[in-house]
Coordinates of N, CA and C and ligand atoms in Angstrom, one line a residue:
M1 N 112.2 104.2 117.4 CA 113.1 103.1 117.0 C 113.2 103.2 115.5
R2 N 114.5 103.1 115.0 CA 114.7 103.2 113.5 C 114.7 101.7 113.0
I3 N 114.4 101.6 111.7 CA 114.3 100.3 111.0 C 115.5 100.2 110.0
F4 N 116.2 99.1 110.2 CA 117.2 98.7 109.2 C 116.6 97.5 108.4
L5 N 117.1 97.3 107.2 CA 116.7 96.1 106.5 C 117.8 95.0 106.6
D6 N 117.4 93.8 107.0 CA 118.3 92.7 107.2 C 118.3 91.8 106.0
T7 N 119.1 92.2 105.0 CA 119.1 91.5 103.7 C 120.3 91.9 102.9
A8 N 120.7 91.1 101.9 CA 121.8 91.5 101.0 C 121.1 91.5 99.6
N9 N 119.8 91.4 99.5 CA 119.1 91.3 98.2 C 118.8 92.7 97.7
V10 N 119.4 93.0 96.6 CA 119.4 94.4 96.1 C 117.9 94.8 95.7
D11 N 117.2 93.9 95.1 CA 115.8 94.2 94.7 C 115.0 94.6 96.0
Q12 N 115.1 93.8 97.0 CA 114.4 94.0 98.2 C 114.8 95.4 98.8
I13 N 116.1 95.7 98.8 CA 116.6 96.9 99.3 C 116.0 98.1 98.5
K14 N 116.0 98.0 97.2 CA 115.4 99.0 96.4 C 114.0 99.2 96.6
Q15 N 113.2 98.1 96.7 CA 111.8 98.2 97.0 C 111.5 98.9 98.4
A16 N 112.3 98.4 99.4 CA 112.1 99.0 100.7 C 112.5 100.5 100.8
A17 N 113.5 100.8 100.0 CA 114.0 102.2 100.0 C 112.9 103.2 99.6
K18 N 112.1 102.7 98.6 CA 111.0 103.5 98.1 C 110.0 104.0 99.2
L19 N 109.9 103.2 100.2 CA 109.0 103.5 101.3 C 109.4 104.6 102.2
G20 N 110.7 104.9 102.1 CA 111.3 106.1 102.8 C 111.5 105.9 104.3
I21 N 111.4 104.7 104.8 CA 111.5 104.6 106.2 C 112.7 103.7 106.7
I22 N 113.5 103.3 105.7 CA 114.7 102.4 106.0 C 115.9 103.3 106.2
S23 N 116.5 103.2 107.4 CA 117.6 104.1 107.6 C 119.0 103.3 107.6
G24 N 119.0 102.1 107.3 CA 120.2 101.3 107.2 C 120.0 99.9 106.7
V25 N 121.1 99.2 106.5 CA 121.0 97.8 106.1 C 122.0 97.0 106.8
T26 N 121.6 95.8 107.2 CA 122.6 94.8 107.8 C 122.7 93.6 106.9
T27 N 123.9 93.2 106.7 CA 124.1 91.9 106.0 C 124.9 91.0 106.9
N28 N 125.0 89.8 106.5 CA 125.9 88.8 107.1 C 126.4 87.8 106.1
P29 N 127.4 87.0 106.4 CA 127.9 86.1 105.3 C 126.8 85.1 104.8
S30 N 125.8 84.7 105.7 CA 124.8 83.8 105.2 C 123.8 84.6 104.2
L31 N 123.5 85.8 104.6 CA 122.6 86.6 103.7 C 123.3 86.8 102.4
M32 N 124.6 87.1 102.5 CA 125.4 87.4 101.2 C 125.4 86.2 100.4
S33 N 125.6 85.0 101.0 CA 125.8 83.8 100.2 C 124.5 83.4 99.5
K34 N 123.4 83.8 100.0 CA 122.1 83.6 99.3 C 122.1 84.3 97.9
E35 N 122.7 85.5 97.9 CA 122.8 86.3 96.7 C 123.9 85.8 95.7
A36 N 124.8 85.0 96.3 CA 125.9 84.5 95.5 C 126.6 85.5 94.6
P37 N 127.1 86.6 95.3 CA 127.7 87.6 94.4 C 129.1 87.2 93.9
A38 N 129.4 87.6 92.7 CA 130.7 87.2 92.1 C 131.8 87.9 92.9
D39 N 131.5 89.1 93.4 CA 132.5 89.9 94.1 C 131.9 90.6 95.3
Y40 N 132.4 90.2 96.5 CA 131.8 90.6 97.8 C 131.9 92.1 97.9
E41 N 133.1 92.7 97.6 CA 133.3 94.1 97.7 C 132.3 94.9 96.8
A42 N 132.1 94.4 95.6 CA 131.2 95.1 94.6 C 129.7 95.0 95.2
A43 N 129.4 93.9 95.7 CA 128.0 93.7 96.2 C 127.8 94.6 97.4
V44 N 128.7 94.8 98.3 CA 128.6 95.6 99.5 C 128.5 97.1 99.0
K45 N 129.3 97.5 98.0 CA 129.4 98.8 97.5 C 128.0 99.2 96.9
E46 N 127.4 98.2 96.2 CA 126.1 98.5 95.5 C 125.1 98.8 96.6
V47 N 125.1 98.0 97.7 CA 124.1 98.3 98.8 C 124.3 99.6 99.4
C48 N 125.6 100.0 99.6 CA 125.9 101.3 100.2 C 125.5 102.4 99.3
S49 N 125.4 102.2 98.0 CA 125.0 103.3 97.1 C 123.5 103.5 97.0
I50 N 122.8 102.4 97.5 CA 121.3 102.5 97.4 C 120.8 103.2 98.7
I51 N 121.3 102.8 99.8 CA 120.9 103.3 101.1 C 121.9 104.3 101.7
P52 N 121.6 105.5 101.9 CA 122.6 106.4 102.4 C 123.0 106.2 103.9
G53 N 122.2 105.5 104.7 CA 122.5 105.2 106.1 C 123.5 104.1 106.2
P54 N 123.7 103.8 107.5 CA 124.8 102.7 107.8 C 124.5 101.4 107.2
V55 N 125.5 100.8 106.5 CA 125.3 99.5 105.9 C 126.4 98.6 106.6
S56 N 125.9 97.5 107.3 CA 126.9 96.6 108.0 C 127.3 95.5 107.0
A57 N 128.6 95.3 106.9 CA 129.2 94.2 106.2 C 130.2 93.4 107.1
E58 N 130.1 92.1 107.1 CA 130.8 91.4 108.2 C 132.2 90.9 107.7
V59 N 133.1 90.8 108.7 CA 134.4 90.3 108.3 C 134.3 88.7 108.1
L60 N 135.2 88.2 107.4 CA 135.1 86.8 107.0 C 136.3 86.0 107.5
V61 N 136.9 86.4 108.6 CA 138.0 85.7 109.2 C 137.9 85.7 110.7
E62 N 138.7 84.9 111.4 CA 138.5 84.8 112.8 C 139.6 85.3 113.7
E63 N 140.8 85.3 113.1 CA 142.0 85.7 113.9 C 142.1 87.2 114.0
A64 N 142.5 87.7 115.2 CA 142.4 89.1 115.4 C 143.1 90.0 114.4
G65 N 144.4 89.6 114.1 CA 145.2 90.4 113.2 C 144.5 90.5 111.8
A66 N 144.1 89.3 111.3 CA 143.4 89.2 110.0 C 142.1 90.0 110.0
M67 N 141.4 89.9 111.1 CA 140.1 90.6 111.2 C 140.4 92.2 111.1
I68 N 141.4 92.6 111.9 CA 141.7 94.1 111.9 C 142.0 94.5 110.5
E69 N 142.9 93.7 109.8 CA 143.3 94.1 108.4 C 142.1 94.1 107.5
Q70 N 141.3 93.0 107.6 CA 140.1 93.0 106.7 C 139.1 94.1 107.0
A71 N 138.9 94.4 108.3 CA 137.9 95.4 108.7 C 138.4 96.8 108.2
R72 N 139.7 97.0 108.3 CA 140.3 98.3 107.7 C 140.0 98.5 106.3
R73 N 140.2 97.3 105.5 CA 139.9 97.4 104.1 C 138.4 97.6 103.8
I74 N 137.6 96.9 104.5 CA 136.1 97.0 104.3 C 135.7 98.5 104.6
S75 N 136.3 99.0 105.6 CA 135.9 100.4 106.0 C 136.1 101.4 105.0
T76 N 137.0 101.1 104.0 CA 137.3 102.1 102.9 C 136.3 102.0 101.8
W77 N 135.4 101.0 101.8 CA 134.6 100.7 100.6 C 133.5 101.8 100.4
A78 N 133.1 102.4 101.5 CA 132.0 103.4 101.3 C 132.0 104.3 102.6
P79 N 131.6 105.5 102.5 CA 131.5 106.4 103.7 C 130.5 105.9 104.7
N80 N 129.5 105.1 104.3 CA 128.4 104.7 105.2 C 128.6 103.3 105.7
I81 N 129.8 102.7 105.5 CA 130.0 101.3 105.9 C 130.2 101.2 107.4
V82 N 129.7 100.1 107.9 CA 129.9 99.7 109.3 C 130.4 98.3 109.2
V83 N 131.5 98.0 110.0 CA 132.1 96.6 109.9 C 131.5 95.8 111.0
K84 N 130.9 94.6 110.6 CA 130.4 93.7 111.6 C 131.5 92.8 112.1
I85 N 131.6 92.7 113.4 CA 132.6 91.9 114.0 C 131.9 91.0 115.1
P86 N 132.2 89.7 115.1 CA 131.5 88.8 116.0 C 132.0 89.0 117.5
A87 N 131.1 88.7 118.4 CA 131.4 88.9 119.8 C 132.2 87.8 120.4
T88 N 133.4 87.6 119.8 CA 134.4 86.6 120.3 C 135.5 87.4 121.0
T89 N 136.5 86.6 121.5 CA 137.6 87.2 122.1 C 138.4 88.0 121.1
T90 N 138.7 87.4 120.0 CA 139.4 88.0 118.9 C 138.6 89.2 118.3
G91 N 137.3 89.1 118.3 CA 136.4 90.1 117.8 C 136.5 91.3 118.8
L92 N 136.6 91.1 120.0 CA 136.7 92.1 121.0 C 138.0 92.9 120.9
E93 N 139.1 92.1 120.7 CA 140.4 92.8 120.5 C 140.4 93.6 119.3
A94 N 139.8 93.1 118.2 CA 139.7 93.8 116.9 C 138.9 95.1 117.1
T95 N 137.8 95.0 117.8 CA 136.9 96.1 118.0 C 137.6 97.2 118.7
S96 N 138.3 96.9 119.8 CA 139.0 97.9 120.5 C 140.0 98.7 119.7
V97 N 140.7 97.9 118.8 CA 141.7 98.6 117.9 C 141.0 99.5 116.9
L98 N 140.0 98.9 116.3 CA 139.3 99.6 115.1 C 138.5 100.8 115.6
A99 N 137.9 100.7 116.8 CA 137.1 101.8 117.3 C 138.0 103.0 117.5
K100 N 139.2 102.8 118.0 CA 140.2 103.9 118.2 C 140.6 104.6 116.9
E101 N 140.4 103.8 115.8 CA 140.7 104.4 114.5 C 139.4 105.0 113.8
N102 N 138.4 105.2 114.7 CA 137.1 105.7 114.2 C 136.4 104.9 113.2
I103 N 136.7 103.6 113.1 CA 135.9 102.7 112.3 C 134.7 102.3 113.0
K104 N 133.5 102.4 112.3 CA 132.3 102.0 113.0 C 132.1 100.5 113.0
I105 N 131.8 100.0 114.2 CA 131.7 98.6 114.4 C 130.3 98.2 114.9
N106 N 129.8 97.1 114.2 CA 128.6 96.5 114.7 C 129.0 95.2 115.4
F107 N 129.0 95.1 116.7 CA 129.4 94.0 117.5 C 128.3 93.0 117.4
T108 N 128.5 91.9 116.6 CA 127.3 91.1 116.3 C 127.4 89.7 116.9
L109 N 126.3 88.9 116.7 CA 126.2 87.6 117.3 C 126.3 87.7 118.9
C110 N 125.6 88.7 119.4 CA 125.6 88.9 120.9 C 124.4 88.1 121.5
F111 N 124.8 87.2 122.4 CA 123.8 86.4 123.0 C 123.8 86.6 124.6
S112 N 124.5 87.5 125.1 CA 124.5 87.8 126.5 C 124.8 89.3 126.8
L113 N 124.3 89.7 128.0 CA 124.6 91.1 128.4 C 126.1 91.3 128.5
N114 N 126.8 90.4 129.0 CA 128.3 90.5 129.1 C 128.9 90.8 127.8
Q115 N 128.5 90.1 126.8 CA 129.1 90.3 125.4 C 128.8 91.7 125.0
A116 N 127.5 92.1 125.1 CA 127.1 93.5 124.7 C 127.9 94.6 125.5
L117 N 128.0 94.4 126.8 CA 128.7 95.3 127.6 C 130.2 95.5 127.2
L118 N 130.8 94.3 126.9 CA 132.2 94.4 126.5 C 132.4 95.0 125.1
G119 N 131.4 94.8 124.3 CA 131.5 95.4 122.9 C 131.4 96.9 123.1
A120 N 130.5 97.4 124.0 CA 130.3 98.8 124.2 C 131.5 99.4 124.8
L121 N 132.2 98.7 125.7 CA 133.4 99.2 126.4 C 134.5 99.3 125.4
A122 N 134.5 98.4 124.4 CA 135.5 98.4 123.3 C 135.3 99.5 122.3
G123 N 134.1 100.1 122.4 CA 133.9 101.3 121.5 C 133.0 101.0 120.3
A124 N 132.3 99.8 120.3 CA 131.5 99.5 119.2 C 130.4 100.6 119.0
T125 N 130.0 100.9 117.8 CA 128.9 101.9 117.6 C 127.6 101.2 117.8
Y126 N 127.5 99.9 117.5 CA 126.3 99.2 117.6 C 126.6 97.8 118.3
V127 N 125.7 97.3 119.0 CA 125.7 95.8 119.4 C 124.4 95.2 118.9
S128 N 124.5 94.0 118.4 CA 123.4 93.3 117.9 C 123.0 92.0 118.6
P129 N 122.1 92.1 119.6 CA 121.6 90.9 120.2 C 120.7 90.1 119.2
F130 N 120.9 88.8 119.1 CA 120.1 88.0 118.1 C 118.9 87.4 118.8
V131 N 117.8 88.1 118.7 CA 116.6 87.8 119.4 C 116.0 86.4 119.0
G132 N 115.8 86.2 117.7 CA 115.2 85.0 117.2 C 116.0 83.7 117.6
R133 N 117.3 83.8 117.5 CA 118.1 82.6 117.7 C 118.1 82.3 119.2
L134 N 118.0 83.3 120.1 CA 117.9 83.0 121.5 C 116.5 82.4 121.8
D135 N 115.5 82.9 121.2 CA 114.1 82.3 121.3 C 114.2 80.8 120.9
D136 N 114.9 80.6 119.7 CA 115.0 79.2 119.2 C 115.6 78.3 120.2
A137 N 116.5 78.8 121.0 CA 117.3 78.0 122.0 C 116.5 77.9 123.3
G138 N 115.3 78.5 123.4 CA 114.5 78.4 124.6 C 114.7 79.5 125.6
H139 N 115.4 80.6 125.1 CA 115.6 81.7 126.0 C 114.6 82.8 125.6
D140 N 114.7 83.9 126.4 CA 113.8 85.1 126.1 C 114.7 86.1 125.4
G141 N 114.7 86.1 124.1 CA 115.6 87.0 123.3 C 115.3 88.5 123.6
M142 N 114.1 88.8 123.7 CA 113.7 90.3 123.9 C 114.1 90.8 125.3
Q143 N 114.1 89.8 126.3 CA 114.6 90.2 127.6 C 116.0 90.7 127.6
L144 N 116.8 90.1 126.7 CA 118.2 90.5 126.6 C 118.3 91.9 126.0
V145 N 117.5 92.2 125.0 CA 117.5 93.5 124.4 C 117.1 94.5 125.5
K146 N 116.1 94.2 126.3 CA 115.7 95.2 127.4 C 116.9 95.4 128.4
D147 N 117.5 94.3 128.8 CA 118.6 94.4 129.7 C 119.7 95.2 129.2
I148 N 120.1 95.0 127.9 CA 121.2 95.8 127.3 C 120.8 97.3 127.3
V149 N 119.6 97.5 126.9 CA 119.1 98.9 126.8 C 119.2 99.6 128.2
D150 N 118.7 98.9 129.2 CA 118.7 99.4 130.6 C 120.2 99.7 131.1
V151 N 121.0 98.7 130.8 CA 122.4 98.9 131.4 C 123.2 100.0 130.6
F152 N 123.0 100.1 129.3 CA 123.6 101.1 128.5 C 123.1 102.5 129.0
K153 N 121.8 102.6 129.3 CA 121.2 103.8 129.7 C 121.8 104.2 131.1
H154 N 121.8 103.2 132.0 CA 122.3 103.4 133.4 C 123.7 104.0 133.4
Y155 N 124.6 103.4 132.5 CA 126.0 103.8 132.5 C 126.3 104.9 131.4
Q156 N 125.2 105.3 130.8 CA 125.3 106.3 129.7 C 126.4 105.9 128.6
L157 N 126.3 104.7 128.2 CA 127.1 104.2 127.1 C 126.5 104.6 125.8
P158 N 127.3 105.2 124.9 CA 126.7 105.7 123.7 C 126.3 104.6 122.6
T159 N 126.8 103.4 122.8 CA 126.6 102.3 121.9 C 125.1 102.1 121.7
Q160 N 124.7 101.9 120.4 CA 123.3 101.7 120.1 C 122.9 100.2 120.0
V161 N 121.7 99.9 120.4 CA 121.3 98.5 120.4 C 120.4 98.2 119.2
I162 N 120.9 97.2 118.4 CA 120.1 96.8 117.2 C 119.5 95.4 117.6
A163 N 118.2 95.4 117.7 CA 117.5 94.1 117.8 C 117.6 93.4 116.5
A164 N 118.3 92.3 116.5 CA 118.6 91.5 115.3 C 118.0 90.1 115.4
S165 N 118.1 89.4 114.2 CA 117.5 88.1 114.2 C 116.0 88.2 114.5
I166 N 115.4 89.2 113.9 CA 113.9 89.4 114.0 C 113.2 88.5 113.1
R167 N 112.2 87.9 113.6 CA 111.5 86.8 112.8 C 110.1 87.2 112.4
H168 N 109.4 88.1 113.2 CA 108.0 88.3 112.9 C 107.6 89.7 113.5
P169 N 106.5 90.3 113.1 CA 106.1 91.6 113.5 C 106.1 91.8 115.0
Q170 N 105.7 90.8 115.8 CA 105.6 90.9 117.2 C 107.0 91.2 117.8
H171 N 108.0 90.7 117.2 CA 109.4 91.0 117.6 C 109.6 92.5 117.5
C172 N 109.1 93.1 116.4 CA 109.3 94.6 116.2 C 108.6 95.4 117.3
V173 N 107.4 95.0 117.6 CA 106.6 95.7 118.7 C 107.4 95.6 120.0
A174 N 107.8 94.4 120.3 CA 108.5 94.2 121.6 C 109.9 94.9 121.6
A175 N 110.6 95.0 120.4 CA 111.8 95.7 120.4 C 111.6 97.2 120.6
A176 N 110.5 97.7 120.0 CA 110.2 99.2 120.2 C 109.9 99.4 121.7
K177 N 109.1 98.5 122.3 CA 108.8 98.7 123.7 C 110.0 98.5 124.6
A178 N 110.9 97.7 124.2 CA 112.1 97.5 125.0 C 113.1 98.6 124.9
G179 N 112.9 99.5 124.0 CA 113.7 100.7 123.8 C 114.9 100.5 122.9
A180 N 114.9 99.4 122.1 CA 116.0 99.2 121.1 C 116.1 100.5 120.2
H181 N 117.3 100.9 119.9 CA 117.5 102.0 119.1 C 117.0 101.7 117.6
I182 N 117.3 100.4 117.3 CA 117.1 100.0 115.9 C 116.5 98.6 115.9
A183 N 115.7 98.2 115.0 CA 115.4 96.8 114.7 C 115.8 96.6 113.3
T184 N 116.5 95.5 113.1 CA 116.9 95.2 111.7 C 116.0 94.0 111.3
V185 N 115.2 94.2 110.2 CA 114.2 93.3 109.9 C 114.3 92.8 108.5
P186 N 114.0 91.5 108.3 CA 113.9 90.9 106.9 C 112.8 91.6 106.1
Y187 N 112.9 91.6 104.8 CA 111.9 92.3 104.0 C 110.5 91.8 104.2
K188 N 110.4 90.4 104.4 CA 109.1 89.9 104.6 C 108.4 90.5 105.9
V189 N 109.2 90.6 106.9 CA 108.7 91.2 108.2 C 108.3 92.6 108.0
L190 N 109.1 93.4 107.2 CA 108.8 94.8 106.9 C 107.4 94.9 106.3
M191 N 107.1 94.0 105.3 CA 105.8 94.0 104.7 C 104.7 93.6 105.6
Q192 N 105.0 92.7 106.5 CA 104.0 92.3 107.5 C 103.7 93.4 108.5
M193 N 104.7 94.3 108.7 CA 104.5 95.4 109.7 C 103.5 96.4 109.2
I194 N 103.5 96.6 107.9 CA 102.6 97.6 107.3 C 101.2 97.0 107.1
H195 N 101.1 95.7 106.8 CA 99.9 95.1 106.4 C 98.9 94.9 107.6
H196 N 97.7 95.3 107.4 CA 96.7 94.9 108.4 C 95.4 94.6 107.7
P197 N 94.8 93.4 107.9 CA 93.6 93.1 107.1 C 92.4 94.0 107.3
L198 N 92.3 94.6 108.5 CA 91.2 95.6 108.7 C 91.4 96.9 107.9
T199 N 92.7 97.2 107.6 CA 93.0 98.4 106.8 C 92.5 98.1 105.4
D200 N 92.8 96.9 104.9 CA 92.4 96.5 103.5 C 90.9 96.5 103.4
I201 N 90.3 95.9 104.4 CA 88.8 95.9 104.3 C 88.2 97.3 104.4
G202 N 88.8 98.1 105.2 CA 88.4 99.5 105.3 C 88.5 100.3 104.0
V203 N 89.6 100.1 103.4 CA 89.9 100.8 102.1 C 88.9 100.4 101.1
T204 N 88.6 99.1 101.0 CA 87.7 98.5 100.0 C 86.3 99.1 100.3
R205 N 85.9 99.1 101.6 CA 84.6 99.6 101.9 C 84.4 101.1 101.6
F206 N 85.4 101.9 102.0 CA 85.3 103.3 101.7 C 85.1 103.5 100.2
L207 N 85.9 102.8 99.4 CA 85.9 103.0 97.9 C 84.5 102.6 97.4
T208 N 84.0 101.4 97.9 CA 82.7 100.9 97.4 C 81.6 101.9 97.8
D209 N 81.6 102.4 99.1 CA 80.6 103.3 99.5 C 80.6 104.6 98.7
W210 N 81.8 105.1 98.4 CA 82.0 106.3 97.7 C 81.4 106.2 96.2
Q211 N 81.7 104.9 95.6 CA 81.3 104.7 94.3 C 79.7 104.7 94.2
G212 N 79.1 104.3 95.4 CA 77.6 104.3 95.4 C 77.0 105.7 95.3
V213 N 77.7 106.7 95.7 CA 77.1 108.1 95.7 C 77.7 109.0 94.6
S214 N 78.9 108.6 94.2 CA 79.6 109.6 93.3 C 79.0 109.5 91.9
R215 N 78.9 110.6 91.2 CA 78.3 110.6 89.9 C 79.3 111.1 88.9
Ligands
LIG301 O1 120.4 90.3 111.9 C1 120.9 89.0 112.1 C2 120.2 88.1 111.3 O2 120.6 88.2 109.9 C3 120.2 86.7 111.7 O3 118.9 86.3 111.5 O4 117.0 84.7 111.3 O5 119.4 84.0 110.7 O6 118.7 84.3 113.0 P1 118.5 84.8 111.6

């Protein structure tokens, strides 16, 4: 399973990039708004210049024609750009048109297998089931990831599954076990993934023991 960083914060992206394990970034309008960029295009381009892998930037309109037009424009911003399109009727129409133009689409805000299946049939490169938000609503978000992975495998659909709306390290474990191609994780969760108190205790003990004998 590959790891994307789910943030629009440039400092976090730079910090995470140093670890050498981030293969992409996902943003959305809410994450972008937290950074309050003066210029959306410039902000997305900056992220694309830090991480060589796929960077998802979302359309900010709802009507199909406007979505297609905006997605075409966004797709020219960088060679590694992926356009995020919501799993709506207009989003599906836009995805079908854009995928035929070889524009990479991340079909986002997926909350059902049907939405993911339609996104894949429309030619989306990625579908993003939102695990945490489903859990919040009393459903089993990770079961949806498993179902999508199984169905895509069964029908040999090339669309990759991004486990999104990840809230804690256990979500990452479950996403890996479910066979998600990618988990997109907030910076805080990435830090939680590497941290283990027994590792810290072990390192301290090793160094203390070594100091006891070294001259
Ligand atoms: O990857 C989708 C993510 O940005 C949404 O996360 O925590 O707002 O549900 P959350």
